[in-house]
Amino acid sequence: MIGRVLLQILGVFVLLIGMGILTMRIDNMNADGPSILFPGGALVSGTLYQGDEPDWAFTDEVQTIELQLESPLSSRRSFVMESDGRVYVPSGYMRSFLGRLWKDWAFQADAGDGLAVARINGVRYERQLIRVHDNEIIAGVANKLAQKYTGGNTPEAVSQIVQSVADGDTWIFEMAPRGASS
C-alpha cells in the first residue's frame, strides 16, 4: 500500500516537472532570442549591421552567439570562430540520437536556404549558413575551435576535430554574406 502511494507521488512529481519544462519551452518560442536551455524566436532587438564585411577577428573574444534561422523561424546559442577572415559556427553530435533532436537547426540550414541572423554583442548580422566540406577550410576552423573551446590547439585536438567532421559527427557552417554561393 505504501509503495503504491509513493509511486503515485513520484508519478505526479515527474509529471509536474515535465509539464513545467514543456511550458517553459513553449513560452520561450516567441522570445527575442534563446534562453540558456531553450530555443527562442526571432532576434529583433539590436542594431542591424549595414556596411562592408566586418573584420570577424573580434569574435575571438566572444564565447557564444545567438543564431536564428529564418525558415523555420527559431533561434539558439552557438559557438563561433573566425578563420582566415571568415566566420563559422559548428554543430556537434550530428550522428547521435540526441544530436538529431537537439541540433535540428543544422539539418534545416543544410537542407534549406540557410538564411540566418546572428546577434553578436547586441548587433544583428544577416547571413547565409553554408555547410563547409573543403578540407583546408575545415583544418583552419578546427585549429581555431580547438584553441578557443578546448583549451589549446594541440595537434591531437585539431586532428580529433578534423576527424569528427570527416566522420559526420560535427558539421561546420560558414556564416557567409547573404547571396553567397555554396
GROMACS .gro file of C-alpha atoms in nm:
model
  182
    1MET     CA    1   0.000   0.000   0.000
    2ILE     CA    2   0.273   0.249   0.097
    3GLY     CA    3   0.473   0.150  -0.212
    4ARG     CA    4   0.178   0.227  -0.437
    5VAL     CA    5   0.127   0.571  -0.275
    6LEU     CA    6   0.497   0.650  -0.316
    7LEU     CA    7   0.481   0.553  -0.685
    8GLN     CA    8   0.178   0.779  -0.734
    9ILE     CA    9   0.356   1.068  -0.562
   10LEU     CA   10   0.666   1.008  -0.776
   11GLY     CA   11   0.449   0.993  -1.091
   12VAL     CA   12   0.280   1.322  -1.007
   13PHE     CA   13   0.620   1.480  -0.933
   14VAL     CA   14   0.764   1.363  -1.268
   15LEU     CA   15   0.450   1.483  -1.448
   16LEU     CA   16   0.477   1.828  -1.287
   17ILE     CA   17   0.843   1.861  -1.381
   18GLY     CA   18   0.770   1.750  -1.737
   19MET     CA   19   0.481   1.995  -1.771
   20GLY     CA   20   0.694   2.274  -1.628
   21ILE     CA   21   0.973   2.210  -1.879
   22LEU     CA   22   0.724   2.188  -2.168
   23THR     CA   23   0.558   2.513  -2.058
   24MET     CA   24   0.893   2.695  -2.041
   25ARG     CA   25   0.991   2.566  -2.387
   26ILE     CA   26   0.661   2.676  -2.542
   27ASP     CA   27   0.676   3.010  -2.360
   28ASN     CA   28   1.026   3.078  -2.499
   29MET     CA   29   0.934   3.001  -2.862
   30ASN     CA   30   0.837   3.363  -2.928
   31ALA     CA   31   1.104   3.526  -2.713
   32ASP     CA   32   1.361   3.767  -2.859
   33GLY     CA   33   1.633   3.506  -2.874
   34PRO     CA   34   1.704   3.180  -2.695
   35SER     CA   35   1.730   3.117  -2.324
   36ILE     CA   36   2.014   2.915  -2.181
   37LEU     CA   37   1.813   2.595  -2.214
   38PHE     CA   38   1.552   2.652  -2.482
   39PRO     CA   39   1.539   2.777  -2.841
   40GLY     CA   40   1.380   3.117  -2.889
   41GLY     CA   41   1.207   3.317  -3.155
   42ALA     CA   42   1.320   3.589  -3.391
   43LEU     CA   43   1.616   3.808  -3.299
   44VAL     CA   44   1.453   4.151  -3.313
   45SER     CA   45   1.646   4.373  -3.073
   46GLY     CA   46   1.986   4.516  -3.152
   47THR     CA   47   2.122   4.723  -3.435
   48LEU     CA   48   2.108   4.564  -3.780
   49TYR     CA   49   2.461   4.578  -3.925
   50GLN     CA   50   2.495   4.772  -4.250
   51GLY     CA   51   2.816   4.812  -4.445
   52ASP     CA   52   3.116   4.623  -4.569
   53GLU     CA   53   3.202   4.279  -4.441
   54PRO     CA   54   3.332   4.323  -4.084
   55ASP     CA   55   3.666   4.208  -3.950
   56TRP     CA   56   3.545   3.897  -3.770
   57ALA     CA   57   3.857   3.872  -3.551
   58PHE     CA   58   3.653   4.033  -3.270
   59THR     CA   59   3.469   3.700  -3.232
   60ASP     CA   60   3.786   3.557  -3.073
   61GLU     CA   61   3.664   3.729  -2.756
   62VAL     CA   62   3.303   3.605  -2.789
   63GLN     CA   63   3.217   3.263  -2.646
   64THR     CA   64   2.866   3.219  -2.784
   65ILE     CA   65   2.637   3.398  -3.025
   66GLU     CA   66   2.263   3.391  -3.083
   67LEU     CA   67   2.182   3.236  -3.419
   68GLN     CA   68   1.838   3.245  -3.580
   69LEU     CA   69   1.723   3.053  -3.885
   70GLU     CA   70   1.463   3.230  -4.093
   71SER     CA   71   1.295   2.909  -4.208
   72PRO     CA   72   1.179   2.769  -3.977
   73LEU     CA   73   1.197   3.072  -3.753
   74SER     CA   74   1.389   2.968  -3.442
   75SER     CA   75   1.698   3.085  -3.253
   76ARG     CA   76   1.960   2.916  -3.041
   77ARG     CA   77   2.307   2.975  -2.893
   78SER     CA   78   2.615   2.859  -3.078
   79PHE     CA   79   2.992   2.869  -3.062
   80VAL     CA   80   3.157   3.100  -3.314
   81MET     CA   81   3.505   3.123  -3.458
   82GLU     CA   82   3.687   3.328  -3.718
   83SER     CA   83   3.936   3.168  -3.952
   84ASP     CA   84   4.113   3.334  -4.244
   85GLY     CA   85   3.887   3.640  -4.223
   86ARG     CA   86   3.561   3.442  -4.238
   87VAL     CA   87   3.324   3.343  -3.959
   88TYR     CA   88   3.196   2.993  -3.879
   89VAL     CA   89   2.962   2.807  -3.643
   90PRO     CA   90   2.991   2.436  -3.559
   91SER     CA   91   2.724   2.182  -3.482
   92GLY     CA   92   2.833   1.868  -3.299
   93TYR     CA   93   2.675   1.534  -3.214
   94MET     CA   94   2.518   1.519  -3.560
   95ARG     CA   95   2.507   1.138  -3.583
   96SER     CA   96   2.376   1.076  -3.234
   97PHE     CA   97   2.009   1.038  -3.142
   98LEU     CA   98   2.029   1.336  -2.907
   99GLY     CA   99   2.205   1.542  -3.173
  100ARG     CA  100   1.932   1.474  -3.427
  101LEU     CA  101   1.677   1.611  -3.180
  102TRP     CA  102   1.883   1.891  -3.032
  103LYS     CA  103   2.061   2.007  -3.348
  104ASP     CA  104   1.764   2.015  -3.584
  105TRP     CA  105   1.867   2.367  -3.688
  106ALA     CA  106   2.176   2.230  -3.864
  107PHE     CA  107   1.973   1.980  -4.066
  108GLN     CA  108   1.725   2.256  -4.154
  109ALA     CA  109   2.001   2.500  -4.257
  110ASP     CA  110   2.174   2.236  -4.469
  111ALA     CA  111   1.852   2.126  -4.642
  112GLY     CA  112   1.704   2.475  -4.684
  113ASP     CA  113   1.827   2.815  -4.800
  114GLY     CA  114   2.039   2.870  -4.487
  115LEU     CA  115   1.918   3.227  -4.436
  116ALA     CA  116   2.001   3.332  -4.083
  117VAL     CA  117   2.054   3.622  -3.848
  118ALA     CA  118   2.337   3.621  -3.595
  119ARG     CA  119   2.333   3.851  -3.294
  120ILE     CA  120   2.678   3.919  -3.159
  121ASN     CA  121   2.733   4.174  -2.880
  122GLY     CA  122   2.390   4.322  -2.948
  123VAL     CA  123   2.444   4.369  -3.323
  124ARG     CA  124   2.245   4.162  -3.574
  125TYR     CA  125   2.412   4.035  -3.891
  126GLU     CA  126   2.208   3.895  -4.182
  127ARG     CA  127   2.393   3.587  -4.302
  128GLN     CA  128   2.361   3.268  -4.504
  129LEU     CA  129   2.473   2.941  -4.349
  130ILE     CA  130   2.672   2.730  -4.593
  131ARG     CA  131   2.800   2.389  -4.484
  132VAL     CA  132   3.175   2.357  -4.534
  133HIS     CA  133   3.327   2.047  -4.696
  134ASP     CA  134   3.666   2.188  -4.801
  135ASN     CA  135   3.941   2.013  -4.601
  136GLU     CA  136   4.170   2.316  -4.598
  137ILE     CA  137   3.899   2.539  -4.452
  138ILE     CA  138   3.800   2.268  -4.204
  139ALA     CA  139   4.161   2.240  -4.083
  140GLY     CA  140   4.177   2.616  -4.016
  141VAL     CA  141   3.840   2.617  -3.839
  142ALA     CA  142   3.938   2.307  -3.637
  143ASN     CA  143   4.255   2.484  -3.525
  144LYS     CA  144   4.054   2.785  -3.407
  145LEU     CA  145   3.784   2.567  -3.248
  146ALA     CA  146   4.045   2.369  -3.051
  147GLN     CA  147   4.228   2.686  -2.946
  148LYS     CA  148   3.915   2.865  -2.834
  149TYR     CA  149   3.697   2.593  -2.679
  150THR     CA  150   3.921   2.302  -2.574
  151GLY     CA  151   4.196   2.500  -2.404
  152GLY     CA  152   4.468   2.456  -2.663
  153ASN     CA  153   4.518   2.384  -3.029
  154THR     CA  154   4.741   2.080  -2.988
  155PRO     CA  155   4.789   1.866  -3.297
  156GLU     CA  156   4.587   1.590  -3.127
  157ALA     CA  157   4.292   1.821  -3.050
  158VAL     CA  158   4.289   1.963  -3.403
  159SER     CA  159   4.318   1.615  -3.554
  160GLN     CA  160   4.028   1.493  -3.340
  161ILE     CA  161   3.804   1.779  -3.461
  162VAL     CA  162   3.905   1.724  -3.825
  163GLN     CA  163   3.824   1.353  -3.785
  164SER     CA  164   3.489   1.437  -3.621
  165VAL     CA  165   3.399   1.650  -3.925
  166ALA     CA  166   3.517   1.378  -4.167
  167ASP     CA  167   3.305   1.122  -3.980
  168GLY     CA  168   2.998   1.346  -3.998
  169ASP     CA  169   2.977   1.389  -3.620
  170THR     CA  170   3.049   1.762  -3.645
  171TRP     CA  171   2.927   1.996  -3.915
  172ILE     CA  172   3.084   2.334  -3.985
  173PHE     CA  173   2.887   2.620  -4.138
  174GLU     CA  174   3.028   2.940  -4.278
  175MET     CA  175   2.817   3.240  -4.188
  176ALA     CA  176   2.861   3.391  -4.533
  177PRO     CA  177   2.716   3.717  -4.658
  178ARG     CA  178   2.365   3.668  -4.793
  179GLY     CA  179   2.359   3.566  -5.157
  180ALA     CA  180   2.688   3.375  -5.136
  181SER     CA  181   2.705   3.055  -5.340
  182SER     CA  182   2.756   2.723  -5.172
   0.00000   0.00000   0.00000
